[in-house]
Coordinates of C-alpha atoms in Angstrom, one line a residue:
Chain Y
M364 CA 0.0 0.0 0.0
N365 CA 2.8 2.4 0.8
A366 CA 4.3 1.7 -2.6
V367 CA 1.1 3.0 -4.4
L368 CA 0.9 5.9 -2.0
E369 CA 4.5 6.8 -2.8
L370 CA 3.7 6.6 -6.5
E371 CA 0.6 8.7 -6.1
G372 CA 2.6 11.3 -4.3
A373 CA 5.3 11.4 -6.9
Y374 CA 2.8 11.6 -9.7
E375 CA 0.9 14.5 -8.1
K376 CA 4.2 16.3 -7.7
Y377 CA 5.4 15.9 -11.3
K378 CA 2.3 15.6 -13.5
D379 CA 2.0 19.4 -13.8
D380 CA 5.7 20.2 -13.4
K381 CA 6.9 22.3 -16.3
D382 CA 10.2 20.5 -16.8
F383 CA 8.6 17.0 -16.5
K384 CA 6.0 17.9 -19.1
E385 CA 8.6 19.4 -21.4
E386 CA 10.8 16.4 -21.2
L387 CA 7.9 14.1 -22.0
S388 CA 6.7 16.2 -24.8
Q389 CA 10.2 16.1 -26.4
L390 CA 10.4 12.3 -26.0
Y391 CA 6.9 12.0 -27.7
K392 CA 8.1 14.2 -30.5
N393 CA 11.7 13.1 -31.1
Y394 CA 11.6 9.5 -29.9
A395 CA 8.1 8.2 -30.3
G396 CA 7.3 10.1 -33.4
R397 CA 4.2 11.9 -32.2
P398 CA 1.8 13.3 -33.2
S399 CA 0.6 10.1 -34.9
M400 CA -1.3 10.8 -38.1
L401 CA -5.0 10.7 -38.6
Y402 CA -5.4 8.9 -41.9
F403 CA -8.5 9.0 -44.1
A404 CA -9.3 5.5 -45.2
E405 CA -10.9 6.4 -48.5
K406 CA -11.1 2.9 -50.0
M407 CA -12.6 1.4 -46.8
T408 CA -15.1 4.2 -46.6
K409 CA -16.2 3.7 -50.2
D410 CA -16.3 -0.1 -49.7
L411 CA -18.4 0.0 -46.6
G412 CA -20.6 2.7 -48.0
G413 CA -21.4 4.5 -44.7
A414 CA -19.6 6.9 -42.4
K415 CA -16.3 8.5 -43.4
I416 CA -13.6 6.4 -41.7
Y417 CA -10.5 7.9 -40.2
I418 CA -7.7 5.8 -38.7
K419 CA -5.6 7.0 -35.9
R420 CA -2.2 5.5 -36.7
E421 CA -0.8 4.6 -33.3
D422 CA 0.8 1.7 -35.1
L423 CA 3.3 4.1 -36.5
N424 CA 4.7 5.1 -33.2
H425 CA 8.2 3.9 -32.3
T426 CA 7.9 0.3 -31.1
G427 CA 4.7 -0.2 -33.1
S428 CA 1.9 0.6 -30.7
H429 CA 0.3 3.1 -28.4
K430 CA 2.1 1.4 -25.5
I431 CA 5.1 3.7 -25.8
N432 CA 3.0 6.8 -24.8
N433 CA 2.5 5.4 -21.3
V434 CA 5.9 3.8 -21.0
L435 CA 7.8 7.1 -21.6
G436 CA 5.6 8.9 -19.1
Q437 CA 6.1 6.3 -16.4
I438 CA 9.8 5.8 -17.1
L439 CA 10.3 9.5 -16.5
L440 CA 8.3 9.2 -13.3
A441 CA 10.4 6.2 -12.2
K442 CA 13.6 8.2 -12.9
K443 CA 12.3 11.1 -10.7
M444 CA 11.5 8.6 -8.0
G445 CA 15.1 7.3 -8.1
K446 CA 14.1 3.7 -9.0
K447 CA 16.9 1.7 -10.7
R448 CA 14.9 -1.4 -11.7
I449 CA 11.8 -1.6 -13.9
I450 CA 9.5 -4.5 -14.1
A451 CA 6.5 -4.9 -16.4
E452 CA 3.9 -7.5 -17.4
T453 CA 3.1 -8.1 -21.0
G454 CA 0.5 -10.0 -23.0
A455 CA 1.1 -9.6 -26.7
G456 CA 4.6 -8.3 -26.0
Q457 CA 3.9 -4.7 -27.1
H458 CA 4.0 -3.2 -23.6
G459 CA 7.1 -5.4 -22.8
V460 CA 8.8 -4.2 -26.0
A461 CA 8.0 -0.6 -25.3
T462 CA 9.2 -0.9 -21.7
A463 CA 12.4 -2.7 -22.8
T464 CA 13.0 0.1 -25.3
A465 CA 12.6 2.9 -22.8
C466 CA 14.8 1.1 -20.3
A467 CA 17.5 0.8 -23.0
L468 CA 17.2 4.5 -23.6
F469 CA 17.4 5.4 -20.0
G470 CA 19.9 2.8 -19.0
L471 CA 17.6 1.1 -16.4
E472 CA 17.5 -2.6 -15.5
C473 CA 14.4 -4.2 -17.0
E474 CA 12.6 -7.5 -16.3
V475 CA 9.4 -8.4 -18.2
F476 CA 7.0 -11.1 -17.0
M477 CA 5.2 -12.9 -19.7
G478 CA 2.9 -16.0 -19.7
K479 CA 4.6 -19.0 -21.3
T480 CA 1.6 -19.4 -23.7
D481 CA 2.0 -15.8 -24.8
M482 CA 5.8 -16.4 -25.3
E483 CA 5.0 -19.1 -27.8
R484 CA 2.4 -17.1 -29.8
Q485 CA 4.5 -13.9 -29.6
A486 CA 8.0 -15.4 -30.0
L487 CA 9.1 -12.4 -32.1
N488 CA 8.4 -9.9 -29.4
V489 CA 10.2 -12.1 -26.8
Y490 CA 13.4 -11.9 -28.9
R491 CA 12.9 -8.2 -29.5
M492 CA 12.8 -7.6 -25.8
E493 CA 15.9 -9.6 -25.3
L494 CA 17.7 -7.7 -28.1
L495 CA 16.8 -4.5 -26.2
G496 CA 18.6 -5.9 -23.1
A497 CA 15.6 -6.9 -21.0
K498 CA 15.3 -10.1 -19.1
V499 CA 12.1 -11.9 -20.1
T500 CA 10.7 -14.2 -17.3
G501 CA 8.3 -16.9 -18.4
V502 CA 5.3 -17.5 -16.2
S503 CA 3.8 -21.0 -16.2
S504 CA 1.1 -20.7 -13.5
G505 CA -2.6 -20.6 -14.3
T506 CA -3.3 -20.1 -18.0
A507 CA 0.2 -18.8 -18.5
T508 CA -1.2 -15.6 -20.1
L509 CA -1.5 -11.9 -19.2
K510 CA -3.2 -12.2 -15.8
D511 CA -0.6 -14.7 -14.6
A512 CA 2.2 -12.4 -15.8
I513 CA 0.5 -9.6 -13.7
N514 CA 0.3 -11.9 -10.7
E515 CA 4.0 -12.6 -11.0
A516 CA 4.9 -9.0 -11.5
F517 CA 3.0 -8.1 -8.3
R518 CA 4.8 -10.8 -6.4
D519 CA 8.2 -9.5 -7.6
W520 CA 7.2 -5.9 -6.8
A521 CA 6.1 -6.9 -3.2
S522 CA 9.6 -8.5 -2.8
N523 CA 11.7 -5.7 -4.3
V524 CA 9.5 -2.7 -3.7
E525 CA 12.3 -0.5 -2.4
N526 CA 14.4 -0.3 -5.6
T527 CA 11.8 -1.4 -8.2
Y528 CA 9.2 0.5 -10.2
Y529 CA 6.3 -1.6 -11.5
L530 CA 5.4 -0.1 -14.9
I531 CA 1.8 -1.3 -15.5
G532 CA 0.8 -1.3 -19.1
S533 CA -2.9 -0.7 -19.0
V534 CA -5.5 1.3 -17.2
M535 CA -5.8 -1.3 -14.5
G536 CA -4.4 -2.3 -11.1
P537 CA -4.5 -0.3 -7.9
H538 CA -5.0 3.5 -7.8
P539 CA -3.2 5.5 -9.1
Y540 CA -2.3 3.3 -12.0
P541 CA -5.5 3.5 -13.9
M542 CA -5.4 7.3 -13.7
I543 CA -1.7 7.6 -14.5
V544 CA -1.9 5.3 -17.6
R545 CA -5.0 7.1 -18.8
D546 CA -3.3 10.5 -18.4
F547 CA -0.3 9.3 -20.4
Q548 CA -2.6 7.8 -23.1
K549 CA -5.1 10.6 -23.4
I550 CA -2.9 12.3 -25.9
I551 CA -4.3 9.9 -28.5
G552 CA -7.8 11.4 -28.2
E553 CA -6.6 14.9 -27.8
E554 CA -4.6 14.7 -31.0
A555 CA -7.4 12.8 -32.9
K556 CA -10.0 15.4 -31.9
R557 CA -7.7 18.3 -33.1
Q558 CA -6.8 16.5 -36.3
H559 CA -10.4 15.7 -37.0
M560 CA -11.5 19.3 -36.4
E561 CA -8.8 20.4 -38.8
L562 CA -10.0 18.0 -41.5
E563 CA -13.7 18.1 -41.0
G564 CA -14.3 21.2 -39.1
R565 CA -16.3 19.3 -36.5
L566 CA -16.3 16.4 -34.0
P567 CA -16.4 12.8 -35.2
D568 CA -19.7 11.0 -34.6
C569 CA -18.1 7.9 -33.3
V570 CA -14.7 6.6 -32.1
V571 CA -13.9 2.9 -31.9
A572 CA -11.1 1.1 -30.0
C573 CA -10.3 -2.4 -28.8
V574 CA -10.4 -3.2 -25.1
G575 CA -8.5 -5.7 -23.1
G576 CA -7.4 -3.8 -20.0
G577 CA -8.4 -0.8 -22.0
S578 CA -5.5 1.6 -22.3
N579 CA -5.7 2.5 -26.0
A580 CA -9.5 2.8 -25.7
M581 CA -9.2 5.0 -22.6
G582 CA -6.6 7.1 -24.3
M583 CA -8.9 7.6 -27.3
F584 CA -12.1 8.1 -25.3
Y585 CA -11.0 10.4 -22.5
D586 CA -11.0 13.7 -24.3
F587 CA -14.3 12.9 -26.0
I588 CA -16.2 12.0 -22.8
P589 CA -17.7 15.5 -22.4
D590 CA -18.7 15.6 -26.1
K591 CA -21.9 13.7 -25.7
S592 CA -22.6 13.6 -29.5
V593 CA -19.6 11.3 -29.9
R594 CA -20.3 7.6 -29.5
L595 CA -17.6 5.8 -27.7
I596 CA -17.3 2.2 -28.7
G597 CA -15.1 -0.5 -27.2
A598 CA -14.5 -3.8 -28.9
E599 CA -13.9 -6.7 -26.6
A600 CA -12.5 -10.1 -27.5
A601 CA -15.3 -12.7 -27.9
G602 CA -12.8 -15.4 -28.8
K603 CA -14.8 -18.4 -30.0
G604 CA -18.1 -16.7 -28.9
I605 CA -19.5 -15.3 -25.7
D606 CA -21.8 -18.2 -25.4
T607 CA -18.8 -20.5 -25.1
K608 CA -16.2 -20.5 -22.2
L609 CA -13.5 -19.4 -24.6
H610 CA -13.7 -15.6 -24.7
A611 CA -12.4 -12.5 -22.9
A612 CA -15.4 -10.2 -23.2
T613 CA -15.5 -8.8 -19.7
V614 CA -18.4 -6.3 -20.1
A615 CA -20.5 -8.9 -21.9
G616 CA -20.0 -11.7 -19.5
G617 CA -18.4 -10.3 -16.3
R618 CA -19.7 -8.9 -13.0
K619 CA -18.3 -6.7 -10.2
G620 CA -15.3 -8.0 -8.4
I621 CA -12.1 -7.0 -6.5
F622 CA -8.9 -8.3 -8.1
H623 CA -5.5 -7.0 -9.1
G624 CA -6.0 -4.1 -6.7
M625 CA -9.1 -2.7 -8.4
K626 CA -12.9 -3.0 -8.1
S627 CA -14.2 -3.4 -11.6
L628 CA -15.8 -6.0 -13.8
F629 CA -14.3 -9.5 -14.0
L630 CA -15.1 -12.8 -15.6
Q631 CA -15.5 -15.0 -12.6
N632 CA -17.5 -17.9 -11.3
E633 CA -20.2 -17.7 -8.6
E634 CA -17.6 -18.1 -5.8
G635 CA -15.4 -15.3 -7.1
Q636 CA -12.7 -17.5 -8.7
I637 CA -11.3 -15.6 -11.7
D638 CA -12.1 -17.4 -15.0
E639 CA -9.6 -18.7 -17.4
V640 CA -10.2 -16.6 -20.5
Y641 CA -9.3 -17.0 -24.1
S642 CA -8.7 -14.8 -27.2
I643 CA -6.6 -15.2 -30.3
S644 CA -5.2 -11.9 -29.3
A645 CA -2.7 -12.1 -26.4
G646 CA -3.2 -8.4 -25.7
L647 CA -6.9 -8.8 -25.1
D648 CA -6.7 -12.0 -23.2
Y649 CA -7.5 -10.6 -19.7
P650 CA -10.4 -11.5 -17.4
G651 CA -11.0 -7.9 -16.3
I652 CA -11.3 -4.4 -17.6
G653 CA -10.0 -1.0 -16.3
P654 CA -12.3 0.5 -13.6
E655 CA -13.0 3.6 -15.6
H656 CA -14.3 1.5 -18.5
A657 CA -16.6 -0.2 -16.0
W658 CA -17.8 3.2 -15.0
L659 CA -18.3 4.4 -18.7
N660 CA -20.3 1.2 -19.2
E661 CA -22.4 1.6 -16.1
T662 CA -23.2 5.2 -16.9
K663 CA -23.9 4.2 -20.5
R664 CA -21.4 6.8 -21.8
A665 CA -19.6 4.1 -23.8
E666 CA -20.8 1.0 -25.5
Y667 CA -19.0 -2.3 -25.6
V668 CA -19.3 -4.8 -28.4
S669 CA -17.9 -8.3 -28.7
I670 CA -15.8 -9.4 -31.7
T671 CA -14.9 -13.0 -32.3
D672 CA -11.6 -14.4 -33.4
E673 CA -13.0 -15.1 -36.8
E674 CA -14.3 -11.5 -37.2
A675 CA -11.0 -10.1 -36.0
V676 CA -9.0 -12.2 -38.4
C677 CA -11.3 -11.2 -41.3
A678 CA -10.8 -7.5 -40.3
F679 CA -7.0 -8.1 -40.1
E680 CA -7.0 -9.4 -43.7
Y681 CA -9.5 -6.8 -44.9
L682 CA -7.5 -3.8 -43.7
S683 CA -4.3 -5.3 -45.1
R684 CA -5.9 -5.7 -48.6
T685 CA -8.1 -2.6 -48.6
E686 CA -5.7 0.1 -47.2
G687 CA -2.4 -1.6 -47.2
I688 CA -2.2 -1.4 -43.4
I689 CA -1.5 -4.6 -41.4
P690 CA -3.1 -4.0 -38.0
A691 CA -2.3 -5.8 -34.8
I692 CA -4.7 -8.6 -34.1
E693 CA -5.9 -6.6 -31.0
S694 CA -6.6 -3.5 -33.2
A695 CA -8.3 -5.7 -35.8
H696 CA -11.1 -6.2 -33.2
A697 CA -11.7 -2.4 -33.4
V698 CA -11.6 -2.6 -37.2
A699 CA -14.1 -5.4 -37.1
A700 CA -16.5 -3.4 -34.9
A701 CA -16.1 -0.4 -37.3
M702 CA -17.0 -2.6 -40.2
K703 CA -20.3 -3.5 -38.6
I704 CA -21.1 0.0 -37.5
A705 CA -19.9 2.2 -40.3
P706 CA -22.4 0.9 -43.0
K707 CA -25.3 1.8 -40.6
M708 CA -24.1 5.4 -40.4
A709 CA -24.9 8.2 -42.9
K710 CA -22.3 9.2 -45.4
S711 CA -22.3 12.7 -43.8
Q712 CA -21.0 11.2 -40.6
S713 CA -17.5 10.2 -39.6
M714 CA -15.8 7.7 -37.3
I715 CA -12.3 7.3 -36.0
I716 CA -10.8 3.8 -35.5
N717 CA -7.9 3.7 -33.1
L718 CA -5.3 1.5 -34.7
S719 CA -3.5 0.8 -31.5
G720 CA -0.7 -1.3 -33.0
R721 CA 0.8 -2.8 -36.1
G722 CA 0.4 -6.4 -37.1
D723 CA 3.9 -7.7 -38.0
K724 CA 4.0 -9.6 -34.7
D725 CA 0.8 -11.4 -35.6
V726 CA 1.5 -12.6 -39.2
Y727 CA 2.8 -16.0 -38.1
Q728 CA -0.2 -16.7 -35.9
I729 CA -2.7 -15.5 -38.5
A730 CA -1.1 -17.8 -41.1
R731 CA -1.4 -20.7 -38.6
Y732 CA -5.1 -19.7 -38.0
R733 CA -5.6 -19.9 -41.8
G734 CA -3.7 -23.2 -42.0
V735 CA -0.8 -21.8 -43.9
N736 CA 2.7 -23.1 -42.9
I737 CA 5.3 -20.3 -43.1
N738 CA 7.9 -22.1 -41.0
E739 CA 11.4 -21.1 -42.2
Chain A
M777 CA -15.7 -12.2 23.7
N778 CA -14.7 -13.8 20.4
R779 CA -12.8 -17.1 20.6
I780 CA -9.7 -15.5 19.2
E781 CA -9.6 -12.8 21.9
R782 CA -10.4 -15.4 24.6
T783 CA -7.7 -17.8 23.6
L784 CA -5.1 -15.1 23.4
S785 CA -6.1 -13.7 26.7
E786 CA -5.7 -17.1 28.3
L787 CA -2.2 -17.8 27.1
G788 CA -0.7 -16.8 30.4
G789 CA 2.7 -15.8 29.1
K790 CA 2.9 -18.6 26.6
K791 CA 3.6 -17.7 23.0
A792 CA 0.7 -18.2 20.6
L793 CA 1.2 -20.8 17.8
I794 CA -0.9 -20.1 14.8
T795 CA -0.8 -22.6 12.0
F796 CA -2.1 -22.5 8.4
V797 CA -3.3 -25.2 6.0
T798 CA -4.8 -24.8 2.5
A799 CA -8.3 -26.2 2.4
G800 CA -8.9 -29.0 0.0
D801 CA -5.3 -30.1 -0.5
P802 CA -5.4 -33.1 -1.0
N803 CA -9.1 -33.1 -0.1
L804 CA -11.4 -31.5 2.5
E805 CA -11.6 -34.6 4.6
T806 CA -7.9 -34.5 5.1
T807 CA -8.1 -30.8 5.8
G808 CA -10.5 -31.5 8.7
E809 CA -8.1 -34.1 10.1
L810 CA -5.1 -31.7 9.7
V811 CA -6.8 -28.9 11.6
L812 CA -7.6 -31.2 14.5
S813 CA -4.1 -32.8 14.4
M814 CA -2.6 -29.3 14.6
L815 CA -4.8 -28.3 17.5
E816 CA -4.1 -31.5 19.4
N817 CA -0.3 -30.9 19.0
G818 CA -0.2 -27.4 20.4
A819 CA -1.6 -25.0 17.8
D820 CA -3.7 -22.3 19.5
I821 CA -5.3 -20.9 16.4
V822 CA -5.7 -22.4 13.0
E823 CA -6.0 -20.5 9.7
I824 CA -7.7 -22.3 6.9
G825 CA -6.6 -21.0 3.5
V826 CA -9.3 -20.7 0.9
P827 CA -7.7 -21.6 -2.5
F828 CA -8.0 -18.9 -5.1
S829 CA -7.4 -18.9 -8.8
D830 CA -4.8 -16.1 -8.6
P831 CA -3.1 -16.1 -5.2
V832 CA -0.9 -13.1 -5.7
A833 CA 0.4 -12.9 -2.1
E834 CA 1.6 -16.5 -2.1
G835 CA 5.0 -18.1 -2.9
P836 CA 5.2 -21.3 -4.9
V837 CA 4.3 -23.7 -2.1
I838 CA 0.9 -22.3 -1.3
Q839 CA 0.3 -21.4 -5.0
D840 CA 0.7 -25.1 -5.9
A841 CA -1.5 -26.2 -3.0
S842 CA -4.2 -23.8 -4.1
K843 CA -4.0 -25.2 -7.6
R844 CA -4.3 -28.8 -6.4
A845 CA -7.2 -27.9 -4.2
L846 CA -9.1 -26.1 -7.0
D847 CA -8.3 -28.8 -9.5
G848 CA -9.8 -31.2 -7.0
G849 CA -13.0 -29.3 -7.0
T850 CA -12.8 -27.4 -3.6
T851 CA -15.5 -24.8 -3.2
L852 CA -16.3 -22.3 -0.5
A853 CA -19.5 -24.1 0.1
G854 CA -17.6 -27.3 0.8
I855 CA -15.1 -25.5 3.0
F856 CA -18.0 -24.2 5.2
E857 CA -19.3 -27.7 5.5
T858 CA -15.8 -28.9 6.6
V859 CA -15.6 -26.1 9.2
K860 CA -18.9 -27.1 10.7
K861 CA -17.6 -30.6 11.2
I862 CA -14.4 -29.3 12.7
R863 CA -16.3 -27.0 14.9
S864 CA -18.4 -29.8 16.3
K865 CA -15.1 -31.2 17.8
T866 CA -13.3 -28.1 19.0
Q867 CA -13.8 -24.7 20.4
A868 CA -10.4 -23.4 19.2
P869 CA -10.4 -20.2 17.1
L870 CA -10.7 -20.9 13.4
L871 CA -9.9 -18.3 10.8
L872 CA -10.2 -18.2 7.0
M873 CA -7.4 -16.7 5.0
L874 CA -8.6 -15.7 1.6
Y875 CA -8.5 -13.2 -1.2
A876 CA -10.9 -10.2 -1.4
N877 CA -12.9 -11.6 -4.3
S878 CA -13.7 -14.8 -2.5
I879 CA -15.7 -12.6 -0.2
Y880 CA -16.9 -9.8 -2.6
G881 CA -17.4 -12.0 -5.6
F882 CA -19.2 -14.6 -3.5
G883 CA -21.3 -12.0 -1.7
A884 CA -20.1 -10.4 1.5
E885 CA -23.4 -10.8 3.4
K886 CA -23.8 -14.4 2.5
F887 CA -20.2 -15.1 3.2
F888 CA -20.1 -13.7 6.7
S889 CA -23.4 -15.2 7.6
L890 CA -22.0 -18.6 6.6
C891 CA -18.9 -17.8 8.7
A892 CA -21.1 -17.3 11.7
D893 CA -23.2 -20.4 11.0
S894 CA -20.2 -22.7 10.6
G895 CA -18.1 -21.3 13.4
I896 CA -15.5 -19.1 11.8
D897 CA -14.1 -16.5 14.2
G898 CA -12.1 -14.3 11.9
V899 CA -10.8 -13.6 8.4
I900 CA -7.4 -12.5 7.0
V901 CA -7.6 -10.9 3.6
P902 CA -4.1 -10.2 2.3
D903 CA -5.1 -8.2 -0.8
L904 CA -7.5 -5.9 1.0
P905 CA -5.6 -2.9 2.3
F906 CA -6.6 -1.4 5.6
E907 CA -7.9 1.7 3.8
E908 CA -10.4 -0.4 1.9
R909 CA -11.7 -2.5 4.8
G910 CA -15.1 -0.8 4.5
E911 CA -15.8 -3.3 1.7
I912 CA -16.2 -6.1 4.3
L913 CA -16.1 -4.7 7.8
P914 CA -19.8 -3.8 8.2
F915 CA -20.8 -7.4 7.2
A916 CA -18.1 -9.0 9.4
K917 CA -19.2 -6.9 12.4
K918 CA -22.8 -7.8 11.9
H919 CA -22.0 -11.4 12.1
G920 CA -19.4 -11.2 14.9
V921 CA -16.4 -12.1 12.7
I922 CA -13.1 -10.4 13.3
S923 CA -11.1 -9.0 10.4
I924 CA -7.4 -9.4 11.1
S925 CA -5.2 -6.5 10.0
L926 CA -1.7 -6.9 8.6
V927 CA 1.3 -4.7 8.9
A928 CA 4.6 -5.1 7.0
P929 CA 8.0 -3.5 7.4
T930 CA 7.1 -1.3 4.4
S931 CA 3.9 -0.1 6.2
R932 CA 6.0 2.5 8.1
E933 CA 3.9 5.5 9.1
R934 CA 0.7 3.5 8.4
I935 CA 1.6 1.1 11.3
E936 CA 0.1 3.5 13.9
M937 CA -3.2 3.8 12.1
I938 CA -3.5 0.1 11.5
A939 CA -2.2 -1.1 14.9
K940 CA -4.6 1.2 16.8
E941 CA -7.7 -0.2 15.2
A942 CA -6.7 -3.8 14.8
E943 CA -8.8 -6.5 16.4
G944 CA -8.0 -10.0 17.5
F945 CA -4.3 -10.0 16.8
L946 CA -2.1 -8.0 14.6
Y947 CA -0.6 -10.0 11.8
C948 CA 3.0 -8.8 11.4
V949 CA 4.5 -9.7 8.0
S950 CA 8.1 -10.6 8.7
S951 CA 9.6 -9.2 5.5
T952 CA 8.7 -7.9 2.0
G953 CA 7.5 -10.3 -0.5
V954 CA 5.2 -13.3 -0.7
T955 CA 4.6 -16.2 1.6
G956 CA 7.1 -19.0 1.7
M957 CA 10.0 -20.3 3.8
R958 CA 13.0 -18.1 4.1
S959 CA 16.5 -19.1 5.4
S960 CA 17.0 -15.6 6.9
F961 CA 15.5 -12.2 7.2
S962 CA 16.8 -8.8 6.4
T963 CA 14.2 -6.9 8.3
D964 CA 15.3 -4.8 11.3
F965 CA 13.0 -6.5 13.8
E966 CA 13.9 -4.3 16.7
S967 CA 12.7 -1.2 15.0
F968 CA 9.8 -2.9 13.2
F969 CA 8.3 -4.4 16.4
G970 CA 9.3 -1.3 18.3
A971 CA 7.0 0.7 16.2
I972 CA 4.3 -1.9 16.4
K973 CA 4.5 -2.2 20.2
E974 CA 4.1 1.5 20.6
Y975 CA 0.6 1.5 19.2
A976 CA -0.8 -2.0 19.3
K977 CA -3.1 -2.8 22.2
I978 CA -3.7 -6.4 21.2
P979 CA -1.3 -9.4 20.8
C980 CA 1.0 -9.3 17.8
A981 CA 2.0 -12.4 15.8
V982 CA 4.6 -12.7 13.1
G983 CA 4.3 -14.7 10.0
F984 CA 5.7 -15.1 6.4
G985 CA 8.8 -17.2 6.0
I986 CA 9.0 -19.1 9.3
S987 CA 10.3 -22.5 8.3
G988 CA 10.9 -24.5 11.5
P989 CA 11.2 -24.6 15.3
C990 CA 14.5 -22.6 15.6
Q991 CA 13.2 -19.7 13.5
A992 CA 9.9 -19.9 15.4
K993 CA 11.7 -19.6 18.7
E994 CA 13.9 -16.8 17.5
M995 CA 11.1 -14.8 16.0
S996 CA 8.8 -15.2 19.0
K997 CA 11.2 -13.1 21.1
Y998 CA 9.8 -10.0 19.4
C999 CA 6.1 -10.6 19.7
D1000 CA 3.3 -12.7 21.2
G1001 CA 3.0 -15.4 18.7
V1002 CA 4.2 -16.9 15.4
I1003 CA 2.4 -18.0 12.3
V1004 CA 3.6 -20.9 10.3
G1005 CA 2.1 -21.7 6.9
S1006 CA 4.2 -22.8 3.9
A1007 CA 6.3 -25.2 5.9
I1008 CA 3.1 -27.1 6.9
V1009 CA 1.6 -26.9 3.4
K1010 CA 4.8 -28.3 2.0
I1011 CA 4.5 -31.4 4.3
V1012 CA 0.9 -31.8 3.2
G1013 CA 2.0 -31.6 -0.4
D1014 CA 4.5 -34.4 0.1
E1015 CA 2.5 -36.7 2.4
K1016 CA -1.0 -36.1 1.1
E1017 CA -3.7 -38.2 2.9
N1018 CA -1.0 -39.4 5.3
S1019 CA 0.0 -35.9 6.2
P1020 CA -2.0 -35.4 9.5
K1021 CA 0.5 -37.4 11.5
A1022 CA 3.6 -35.8 10.0
V1023 CA 2.1 -32.3 10.4
G1024 CA 1.1 -33.1 14.0
E1025 CA 4.7 -34.0 14.8
F1026 CA 6.0 -30.8 13.1
V1027 CA 3.5 -28.7 15.0
K1028 CA 4.5 -30.4 18.2
S1029 CA 8.2 -29.5 17.5
L1030 CA 7.1 -25.9 17.0
R1031 CA 5.2 -25.9 20.2
D1032 CA 8.1 -27.4 22.2
A1033 CA 10.5 -24.9 20.8
L1034 CA 8.2 -22.0 21.8
D1035 CA 7.7 -23.4 25.3
E1036 CA 11.3 -24.1 26.0

């Protein structure tokens, strides 16, 4: 508890500090490559025949996803707090890669916890992290996926709390993490709003993002929350279908619980045991959702839809062929949701899809899903 | 007076021995035998661990035991039935050690009412910080169940607030990290327990990492009792259905060391 109180204190001290903000802004610009562009997907728009579709290209950030936004912010905070060792959990490996990258840049020791199942399906990212000088520790307990990696990271943090900073990658965990991660990700929505205003002279009618823990969605949604005319749509992973046991659609199938230091929605049984969840996407394979998403759902400010593996893979292929952009399989869930919603909207309307990451890491797995053998 | 408070008030200078076992490993019937065996061999209070899917505060020994128990189909409903049977044979204090969602996700009112019905005297919830105790405290109080508070060396300035309000006994976590046997401790016990003694009005017991009689004796110098968990769970994991005898002998060795 003292560790999170210390973190909250440090964050309150630095979040509005002029030098801190300037340093972060320079890193965003010169290292991460921000602002990320807002791209008009003209072919996709024509093909779907409804709303104008814009794509927020977080996949073009350094390290290939939105994760770097949060990592750079928290690394600076860790540095200010005098922590020498950084630990992180990772699912798809995107947060782990971003963390390993920032640790290389700042010369900090880095250990990333990753479920053994995820290490298999994201072997490329494991090697990337090692190239960047991080130690990747495999976690074989439970389902050997993201939630188990988080368990192990918490255990490590509890043991090494004095010198170690736990760099959580999503809008989850104990306060102040959901707030900190949201604040470092909200630049996505702020930029998108400004860019859309410049291009269209008005707000978009709808923004869509995929939701696992929910950091890219929270980053996209946050600045739009007061703009009631903008629909906020989160796409959850329905895996093999929400009527099966093999999914990770927390809003669709979960209920209130207390886990991983937060009160939120969780997939759980009647005795409060956390469910084993499944998704083709290692980044969405988590049995909970950030507490602010649970609130947005409860107040009906945001809507959450479920996208199956098959729908996500089709969207993965569709965006690759239609726009020449290979999305991360996580982000493909948002693309799939957009493909359902856009045709029902008027041509005068517009939507923004948050393309949270690029899909290079997923090519092998998608090939396997389609029965194509690309073993070298 | 709750059974925990009564037992601790009647120790008469003796150190309290608090022992832990994971419910349902290898099965609930053995759990019942283990609890009684520990009490017969000198344990004053027994903590029954409710297995959880994601035991973030546990080291490998209790993680593995939890997994075996869940794989074997252990449920809270079954644990309450087992507690009832144990309660028919003993008046010793019985606690449940469990994670917050096993109460909240199960339903706090239903949970504490079943505690009262089956004869549970207290709960220890390692992932519920003191500041969030309002999630369970009203329900616990209504049913006369004590919620045990924990302090750790890292609690520092929060020790005063926690110790002042603690009930039953204060669970003092020996060192940073998760449960599990340790060969040595780096905590400055003089200053840690100095701070605790300044504020605590109730007995203090130390746990996390105590692996055997010598350590139990050594640690008991600083406080009113010791808590031993993983070392027992390890024996259960090795001996399975035959473990009550071996565990009884181990608990007796702890008792003898404390009484020396």
